[in-house]
CSV table of C-alpha atoms in Angstrom, one decimal:
chain,number,residue,atom,x,y,z
C,1,ALA,CA,84.6,60.6,63.1
C,2,GLY,CA,85.5,62.3,59.9
C,3,GLU,CA,84.0,64.1,56.9
C,4,ILE,CA,81.6,62.9,54.3
C,5,LYS,CA,81.4,64.8,51.0
C,6,CYS,CA,78.3,65.0,48.8
C,7,GLY,CA,78.6,66.4,45.3
C,8,TYR,CA,75.7,68.3,43.6
C,9,VAL,CA,75.6,69.2,39.9
C,10,ILE,CA,73.1,71.9,38.8
C,11,PRO,CA,73.0,74.6,36.1
C,12,LEU,CA,73.9,77.9,37.9
C,13,THR,CA,74.6,79.6,34.5
C,14,GLY,CA,73.4,79.1,30.9
C,15,ALA,CA,69.9,78.6,29.4
C,16,MET,CA,68.7,76.5,32.3
C,17,ALA,CA,70.1,78.7,35.2
C,18,ALA,CA,66.6,79.2,36.6
C,19,PHE,CA,66.6,75.5,37.6
C,20,GLY,CA,69.7,76.1,39.7
C,21,ALA,CA,68.5,79.4,41.3
C,22,ALA,CA,67.8,77.8,44.7
C,23,GLY,CA,70.9,75.6,44.8
C,24,ASN,CA,73.2,77.7,46.8
C,25,TRP,CA,70.4,78.7,49.2
C,26,GLN,CA,69.6,75.0,49.8
C,27,THR,CA,73.2,74.3,50.7
C,28,ASP,CA,73.3,77.3,53.0
C,29,TRP,CA,70.0,76.3,54.6
C,30,PHE,CA,71.2,72.7,55.3
C,31,ASN,CA,74.5,73.9,56.6
C,32,LYS,CA,72.9,76.2,59.0
C,33,ASN,CA,69.9,74.1,60.1
C,34,VAL,CA,70.7,70.5,59.7
C,35,TRP,CA,74.5,69.9,59.2
C,36,LYS,CA,76.0,72.6,61.4
C,37,ASP,CA,77.2,70.2,64.1
C,38,GLY,CA,77.5,67.2,61.8
C,39,ILE,CA,75.1,64.2,61.7
C,40,ILE,CA,75.1,60.8,63.4
C,41,CYS,CA,75.3,58.1,60.8
C,42,GLY,CA,74.2,54.5,61.0
C,43,ASP,CA,77.4,53.5,62.8
C,44,GLY,CA,76.5,55.7,65.7
C,45,LYS,CA,79.4,58.1,65.0
C,46,LYS,CA,79.2,61.8,64.1
C,47,TYR,CA,80.4,63.0,60.8
C,48,LYS,CA,80.9,66.5,59.3
C,49,ILE,CA,78.9,66.8,56.0
C,50,THR,CA,80.2,69.0,53.2
C,51,CYS,CA,78.2,69.7,50.0
C,52,LEU,CA,80.2,70.6,46.9
C,53,VAL,CA,78.0,72.4,44.4
C,54,ARG,CA,79.2,72.4,40.8
C,55,ASP,CA,77.9,74.4,37.8
C,56,SER,CA,77.0,72.3,34.7
C,57,GLN,CA,76.6,75.5,32.7
C,58,SER,CA,73.5,74.0,31.2
C,59,ASP,CA,75.7,71.7,29.1
C,60,SER,CA,75.2,67.9,29.2
C,61,ASN,CA,78.9,67.3,28.4
C,62,ARG,CA,80.0,69.5,31.2
C,63,SER,CA,77.6,67.8,33.6
C,64,ALA,CA,79.4,64.5,33.0
C,65,GLN,CA,82.8,66.3,33.3
C,66,VAL,CA,82.1,67.9,36.7
C,67,ALA,CA,80.6,64.7,38.0
C,68,SER,CA,83.8,62.9,37.1
C,69,ASP,CA,85.8,65.6,38.9
C,70,LEU,CA,83.7,65.3,42.0
C,71,ILE,CA,84.0,61.6,42.1
C,72,LEU,CA,87.7,61.1,41.2
C,73,ASN,CA,89.3,64.3,42.5
C,74,ASP,CA,87.0,65.5,45.3
C,75,LYS,CA,86.3,62.0,46.4
C,76,VAL,CA,82.6,62.5,47.2
C,77,SER,CA,80.8,59.6,48.9
C,78,LEU,CA,77.4,60.5,47.4
C,79,ILE,CA,76.5,62.5,44.2
C,80,GLY,CA,73.3,64.1,43.2
C,81,ALA,CA,71.9,66.2,40.3
C,82,SER,CA,68.7,67.8,39.4
C,83,SER,CA,67.3,70.2,36.8
C,84,SER,CA,66.1,68.0,33.9
C,85,ALA,CA,67.1,64.8,32.1
C,86,ALA,CA,69.7,66.9,30.1
C,87,ASN,CA,71.6,67.7,33.3
C,88,VAL,CA,71.0,64.6,35.4
C,89,ILE,CA,71.4,61.6,33.0
C,90,PRO,CA,75.1,62.4,32.2
C,91,VAL,CA,75.8,62.7,36.0
C,92,ARG,CA,74.0,59.4,36.6
C,93,ASP,CA,75.9,57.6,33.8
C,94,THR,CA,79.2,58.9,35.0
C,95,ALA,CA,78.4,57.8,38.5
C,96,GLU,CA,77.4,54.4,37.3
C,97,ALA,CA,80.7,54.0,35.3
C,98,LEU,CA,82.8,55.2,38.3
C,99,GLU,CA,80.7,53.2,40.8
C,100,CYS,CA,79.6,56.1,43.0
C,101,PRO,CA,76.3,56.1,44.8
C,102,GLY,CA,73.9,58.8,43.6
C,103,VAL,CA,70.5,60.2,44.5
C,104,HIS,CA,68.8,62.5,42.0
C,105,TYR,CA,65.7,64.6,41.4
C,106,ASP,CA,64.0,65.9,38.2
C,107,VAL,CA,64.3,63.2,35.5
C,108,PRO,CA,60.9,62.1,34.3
C,109,GLY,CA,60.6,58.3,34.7
C,110,ASP,CA,60.3,57.8,31.0
C,111,ALA,CA,63.7,59.4,30.4
C,112,TRP,CA,65.3,57.7,33.5
C,113,ALA,CA,64.2,54.3,32.2
C,114,GLU,CA,65.3,54.7,28.6
C,115,GLY,CA,67.8,52.0,27.8
C,116,LYS,CA,67.7,50.9,31.5
C,117,THR,CA,64.7,48.5,31.4
C,118,ASN,CA,66.4,45.4,33.1
C,119,GLU,CA,67.1,44.8,36.7
C,120,GLY,CA,70.7,45.5,37.4
C,121,ASP,CA,71.1,48.0,34.5
C,122,LEU,CA,71.5,50.6,37.3
C,123,LYS,CA,73.5,49.6,40.4
C,124,TRP,CA,74.5,52.8,42.0
C,125,ASN,CA,71.9,55.5,41.3
C,126,TRP,CA,68.3,56.3,42.2
C,127,CYS,CA,65.8,59.0,41.2
C,128,ALA,CA,62.5,60.4,42.3
C,129,TRP,CA,60.3,62.4,39.8
C,130,TRP,CA,57.1,62.5,37.9
C,131,VAL,CA,56.2,60.3,34.9
C,132,GLY,CA,55.0,61.5,31.5
C,133,LYS,CA,51.5,59.9,31.9
C,134,ASP,CA,50.9,61.7,35.2
C,135,LEU,CA,52.0,65.0,33.6
C,136,VAL,CA,49.6,64.6,30.7
C,137,GLU,CA,46.7,63.7,33.0
C,138,ASN,CA,47.2,67.0,34.8
C,139,PHE,CA,47.5,68.9,31.6
C,140,VAL,CA,44.4,67.3,30.2
C,141,LYS,CA,42.5,67.9,33.4
C,142,MET,CA,43.3,71.6,33.1
C,143,TRP,CA,42.3,71.6,29.4
C,144,GLU,CA,38.9,70.0,30.2
C,145,LEU,CA,38.1,73.0,32.4
C,146,VAL,CA,38.1,75.5,29.5
C,147,PRO,CA,36.0,74.9,26.4
C,148,ASN,CA,38.2,74.0,23.3
C,149,ASN,CA,38.2,72.1,20.0
C,150,LYS,CA,40.7,69.5,21.1
C,151,VAL,CA,43.2,70.5,18.4
C,152,VAL,CA,46.7,70.7,20.1
C,153,GLY,CA,49.8,72.4,18.7
C,154,GLY,CA,53.0,70.7,19.9
C,155,LEU,CA,55.9,73.0,20.3
C,156,TRP,CA,58.8,70.9,21.5
C,157,VAL,CA,62.5,71.8,21.6
C,158,ASN,CA,65.1,69.5,20.1
C,159,ASP,CA,66.8,68.4,23.3
C,160,ALA,CA,66.5,65.5,25.8
C,161,ASP,CA,63.5,67.1,27.4
C,162,GLY,CA,61.7,67.9,24.1
C,163,MET,CA,62.3,64.3,23.0
C,164,VAL,CA,60.6,63.0,26.1
C,165,PHE,CA,57.4,64.9,25.0
C,166,ALA,CA,57.8,64.0,21.3
C,167,ASN,CA,58.1,60.3,22.2
C,168,ALA,CA,55.5,60.1,25.0
C,169,LEU,CA,52.7,62.5,24.1
C,170,PRO,CA,51.4,61.8,20.6
C,171,GLY,CA,50.1,58.4,21.6
C,172,LEU,CA,48.6,59.7,24.8
C,173,PHE,CA,46.9,62.6,23.0
C,174,ASP,CA,45.5,60.1,20.4
C,175,GLU,CA,44.1,57.9,23.2
C,176,LEU,CA,42.4,60.9,24.8
C,177,GLY,CA,40.8,62.1,21.6
C,178,TYR,CA,43.0,65.1,20.9
C,179,ARG,CA,44.2,65.9,17.3
C,180,LEU,CA,47.9,66.8,17.4
C,181,ILE,CA,49.5,69.3,15.0
C,182,ASP,CA,53.2,68.7,15.2
C,183,PRO,CA,55.5,71.0,13.2
C,184,GLY,CA,58.6,69.0,14.3
C,185,ARG,CA,61.3,69.8,16.8
C,186,PHE,CA,62.7,73.4,16.9
C,187,GLU,CA,66.4,73.9,17.7
C,188,VAL,CA,67.6,75.3,21.0
C,189,GLY,CA,68.0,79.0,20.7
C,190,THR,CA,65.4,79.4,17.9
C,191,GLU,CA,64.4,83.0,17.4
C,192,ASP,CA,61.8,82.9,14.5
C,193,PHE,CA,58.6,80.9,15.1
C,194,SER,CA,56.5,82.6,12.4
C,195,ALA,CA,56.2,79.4,10.2
C,196,ILE,CA,55.1,77.3,13.2
C,197,ILE,CA,52.6,80.0,14.3
C,198,SER,CA,51.2,80.2,10.7
C,199,GLU,CA,50.7,76.4,10.7
C,200,PHE,CA,48.9,76.5,14.1
C,201,LYS,CA,46.6,79.2,12.9
C,202,LYS,CA,45.8,77.4,9.6
C,203,GLU,CA,45.0,74.1,11.5
C,204,GLY,CA,42.7,75.9,14.0
C,205,VAL,CA,44.9,75.1,17.1
C,206,GLU,CA,43.2,76.1,20.4
C,207,LEU,CA,45.6,74.4,22.7
C,208,VAL,CA,49.3,74.9,22.7
C,209,CYS,CA,51.4,72.4,24.5
C,210,GLY,CA,55.1,73.5,24.7
C,211,MET,CA,58.4,72.2,26.0
C,212,ALA,CA,60.9,74.9,25.7
C,213,ASN,CA,63.7,76.9,27.5
C,214,PRO,CA,62.7,80.3,28.7
C,215,PRO,CA,64.4,82.4,26.0
C,216,GLU,CA,62.8,80.5,23.1
C,217,TRP,CA,59.4,80.6,24.8
C,218,THR,CA,59.5,84.4,25.2
C,219,ASN,CA,60.3,84.8,21.5
C,220,TYR,CA,57.4,82.5,20.6
C,221,VAL,CA,54.8,84.2,22.8
C,222,LYS,CA,55.8,87.7,21.6
C,223,GLN,CA,55.5,86.6,18.0
C,224,CYS,CA,52.1,85.0,18.6
C,225,SER,CA,51.0,88.5,19.9
C,226,GLN,CA,52.4,90.2,16.8
C,227,GLN,CA,50.7,87.6,14.5
C,228,SER,CA,47.4,87.8,16.5
C,229,PHE,CA,47.4,84.1,17.4
C,230,ARG,CA,45.4,83.8,20.6
C,231,ALA,CA,45.0,80.2,21.8
C,232,PRO,CA,42.6,80.1,24.8
C,233,ILE,CA,44.8,77.4,26.4
C,234,VAL,CA,48.6,77.7,26.5
C,235,THR,CA,50.6,75.2,28.6
C,236,CYS,CA,54.4,75.2,28.5
C,237,ALA,CA,56.5,72.7,30.4
C,238,LYS,CA,59.9,73.7,31.7
C,239,ALA,CA,60.0,77.4,30.5
C,240,MET,CA,56.9,78.5,32.5
C,241,LEU,CA,58.0,76.9,35.7
C,242,PHE,CA,59.8,80.1,36.7
C,243,THR,CA,58.5,83.6,37.7
C,244,SER,CA,61.4,85.2,36.0
C,245,ALA,CA,60.3,83.6,32.7
C,246,VAL,CA,56.6,84.6,33.2
C,247,GLU,CA,57.7,88.2,34.0
C,248,ALA,CA,59.7,88.2,30.8
C,249,LEU,CA,56.4,87.9,28.9
C,250,GLY,CA,55.3,91.3,30.2
C,251,ASP,CA,51.4,91.3,30.4
C,252,LEU,CA,51.2,88.1,28.2
C,253,GLY,CA,51.6,85.6,31.1
C,254,ASP,CA,48.2,85.8,32.8
C,255,GLY,CA,46.5,82.4,32.4
C,256,VAL,CA,49.5,80.4,31.1
C,257,THR,CA,49.6,77.0,32.6
C,258,VAL,CA,52.5,74.6,33.5
C,259,GLU,CA,53.2,71.5,35.5
C,260,ALA,CA,53.4,72.2,39.2
C,261,TRP,CA,55.7,69.7,40.9
C,262,PHE,CA,56.1,72.0,43.8
C,263,HIS,CA,54.0,74.8,45.4
C,264,PRO,CA,53.6,76.4,48.8
C,265,ALA,CA,50.2,74.6,49.1
C,266,TYR,CA,51.8,71.2,48.8
C,267,PRO,CA,50.6,69.2,51.9
C,268,TYR,CA,53.9,67.4,52.6
C,269,VAL,CA,56.0,67.9,55.8
C,270,SER,CA,59.6,66.6,55.5
C,271,THR,CA,60.3,63.7,57.8
C,272,VAL,CA,64.0,64.8,57.8
C,273,THR,CA,63.6,68.5,58.7
C,274,GLY,CA,60.0,68.9,59.9
C,275,MET,CA,59.6,71.7,57.3
C,276,SER,CA,56.4,72.1,55.2
C,277,ALA,CA,56.4,73.2,51.6
C,278,GLN,CA,55.0,76.6,52.8
C,279,GLN,CA,57.8,77.0,55.4
C,280,TYR,CA,60.5,76.2,52.8
C,281,CYS,CA,59.1,78.8,50.4
C,282,ASP,CA,58.8,81.4,53.2
C,283,ALA,CA,62.4,80.8,54.3
C,284,PHE,CA,63.6,81.1,50.7
C,285,GLU,CA,61.7,84.4,50.2
C,286,GLU,CA,63.0,85.8,53.5
C,287,ASP,CA,66.6,84.8,53.0
C,288,THR,CA,66.9,85.8,49.3
C,289,GLY,CA,64.3,88.6,48.8
C,290,GLN,CA,63.1,86.6,45.7
C,291,GLN,CA,59.7,85.0,45.0
C,292,TRP,CA,59.5,81.3,45.8
C,293,THR,CA,60.4,79.0,42.9
C,294,GLN,CA,59.6,75.4,42.1
C,295,PRO,CA,63.3,74.2,42.2
C,296,ILE,CA,63.1,74.8,46.0
C,297,CYS,CA,61.7,71.2,45.7
C,298,PHE,CA,65.2,70.0,44.9
C,299,ILE,CA,66.0,70.4,48.6
C,300,GLY,CA,64.8,66.8,48.5
C,301,CYS,CA,68.3,65.8,47.4
C,302,TYR,CA,69.6,67.2,50.6
C,303,GLU,CA,66.9,65.5,52.7
C,304,LEU,CA,67.6,62.2,51.0
C,305,TRP,CA,71.4,62.4,51.4
C,306,THR,CA,70.8,63.2,55.1
C,307,ASP,CA,68.4,60.3,55.6
C,308,VAL,CA,70.5,57.8,53.7
C,309,LEU,CA,73.7,58.7,55.7
C,310,GLN,CA,71.8,58.5,59.0
C,311,ARG,CA,71.0,54.9,58.1
C,312,THR,CA,74.4,53.9,56.5
C,313,LYS,CA,76.1,51.3,58.8
C,314,ASP,CA,79.6,52.2,57.4
C,315,PRO,CA,79.7,55.6,55.7
C,316,MET,CA,83.2,54.9,54.4
C,317,ASP,CA,81.9,51.9,52.4
C,318,LYS,CA,80.0,52.8,49.2
C,319,LEU,CA,78.2,49.4,49.2
C,320,SER,CA,76.9,50.2,52.6
C,321,ILE,CA,75.6,53.6,51.3
C,322,VAL,CA,73.8,51.7,48.4
C,323,GLU,CA,72.2,49.4,50.9
C,324,ALA,CA,70.9,52.4,52.8
C,325,ILE,CA,69.6,54.0,49.6
C,326,LYS,CA,67.6,50.8,48.8
C,327,GLY,CA,65.9,51.1,52.2
C,328,THR,CA,64.8,54.7,51.7
C,329,ASN,CA,61.2,55.6,52.5
C,330,ILE,CA,60.6,59.2,53.6
C,331,ILE,CA,58.4,62.2,53.0
C,332,ALA,CA,60.5,64.8,51.2
C,333,ALA,CA,59.5,68.5,50.5
C,334,GLY,CA,57.9,67.5,47.2
C,335,GLY,CA,56.2,64.3,48.3
C,336,PRO,CA,57.0,60.7,49.4
C,337,VAL,CA,60.1,58.9,48.2
C,338,ASP,CA,60.0,55.1,48.5
C,339,TRP,CA,62.8,53.1,47.0
C,340,THR,CA,62.1,50.0,49.0
C,341,ILE,CA,60.0,48.5,46.2
C,342,ASN,CA,62.0,48.0,43.0
C,343,PRO,CA,61.0,48.3,40.3
C,344,GLU,CA,58.6,51.2,41.0
C,345,PRO,CA,55.1,49.5,41.2
C,346,ARG,CA,53.0,51.7,38.9
C,347,PHE,CA,55.3,51.9,35.9
C,348,GLY,CA,57.9,49.2,36.4
C,349,PHE,CA,60.9,51.6,36.3
C,350,TYR,CA,64.0,50.5,38.2
C,351,ASN,CA,65.7,52.6,40.9
C,352,PHE,CA,62.9,55.1,40.6
C,353,CYS,CA,60.0,56.5,42.6
C,354,SER,CA,57.2,58.4,40.9
C,355,LYS,CA,56.5,61.8,42.4
C,356,PRO,CA,53.1,63.4,42.6
C,357,LEU,CA,52.4,66.7,40.7
C,358,ALA,CA,49.6,69.1,39.9
C,359,GLY,CA,48.6,71.6,37.2
C,360,GLY,CA,49.6,75.3,37.9
C,361,GLN,CA,48.3,78.5,36.4
C,362,TRP,CA,50.0,81.9,36.5
C,363,VAL,CA,47.6,84.7,37.4
C,364,LYS,CA,48.1,88.5,38.0
C,365,GLY,CA,49.7,88.9,41.4
C,366,GLN,CA,47.6,89.8,44.4
C,367,GLY,CA,50.5,90.8,46.7
C,368,LYS,CA,54.1,91.8,46.3
C,369,TRP,CA,54.8,89.8,43.1
C,370,LYS,CA,53.8,90.5,39.5
C,371,TYR,CA,52.4,87.0,39.0
C,372,ASP,CA,51.3,84.3,41.5
C,373,MET,CA,50.8,80.6,40.7
C,374,GLU,CA,47.5,78.9,41.6
C,375,LEU,CA,47.0,75.1,41.5
C,376,VAL,CA,44.0,74.5,39.1
C,377,ALA,CA,44.2,70.7,38.7
C,378,SER,CA,45.4,67.9,41.0
C,379,VAL,CA,45.2,64.4,39.5
C,380,THR,CA,48.0,62.2,41.0
C,381,ASP,CA,47.5,62.9,44.8
C,382,PRO,CA,44.1,64.0,46.1
C,383,THR,CA,45.8,65.6,49.1
C,384,ILE,CA,47.4,68.2,46.9
C,385,PRO,CA,44.7,70.9,47.0
C,386,VAL,CA,43.2,72.9,44.1
C,387,THR,CA,43.6,76.6,45.1
C,388,ALA,CA,41.7,78.4,42.2
C,389,GLU,CA,39.5,77.8,39.2
C,390,MET,CA,41.2,77.4,35.8
C,391,LYS,CA,40.5,80.2,33.3
C,392,PRO,CA,41.5,80.8,29.7
C,393,VAL,CA,44.6,82.9,28.9
C,394,GLN,CA,43.8,86.6,29.6
C,395,TYR,CA,45.1,88.4,26.5
C,396,PRO,CA,45.5,92.1,26.9
C,397,SER,CA,42.8,94.0,25.0
């Protein structure tokens, strides 16, 4: 009956390129396996689906600009973004201003809801991701498994993601009986962390909780080694999600922990494609020759676009698409997405569904890869299994 275009904004280049590493593979996989003959939408007619992927270049201003181009010039019917608040929020806000339906992944609920706390503040866009409290509970669960003095060093970058941590974590740490040593935000691209490391040593920090981009984190870890700072527990959000970033640490990555919002052992089977987390990871490794990576989870955007359009009574009418989004209740690769209850019942965030996550630990690889990730804590959904015991960081002797 025609063509429906979806736009997808991710960082393919720049400091956050590791988040976009699976983006082109996801488009290819859906083109080959789901969309090749078109899909039948809610009006009973078959449509060709075209996904236009655009590079945000890891720049929030450019995210907004390419979103605007996709909506105004390419005339996409649905837009999506993933790869952190810094990338997604500008796309969402552009889509709201231009009245384009959007379905997104990877904005923590705390950041999604900032300044959008009333019903009707968001009319066109929805998101599924984890919430800061669930992240902290997984972090703390991991930390409880290794003896420590409960003195945490906060190492948080001065960007949208770092501010989520700086705003949400101090109060939570306090409640849980942890003493926070906070040297303040460090700038994106910082190379010298010696003053921060000295402060951590002086204060007796045994737990480091980071939120950084991979290049900054690599600098920090190597300088810790030079200055003989050896915290038994090191957890870094964002930077340590990726094997490429762990490998950049050489032999200093064994035992580092991170949030695990996706893993081959995740128990979910997609109601849209019938694929399990393990099957998606295997397909990615087979097709690309690269190790599986957590952003494979963002295939959820493609699953959601497909499900929404299959239920849209008039795919040429954006209000009809919005009605279909409101009725979404599926299992995606990374877990359930239910937007039928608004606001989200656990936290009261509008146009949002909280996503389960676990705690992951990098260990020396047992097979073809230098490092493997094990799940060592699972707090938000008991069906996500623990695959190994937590251990302290294994510093080279």
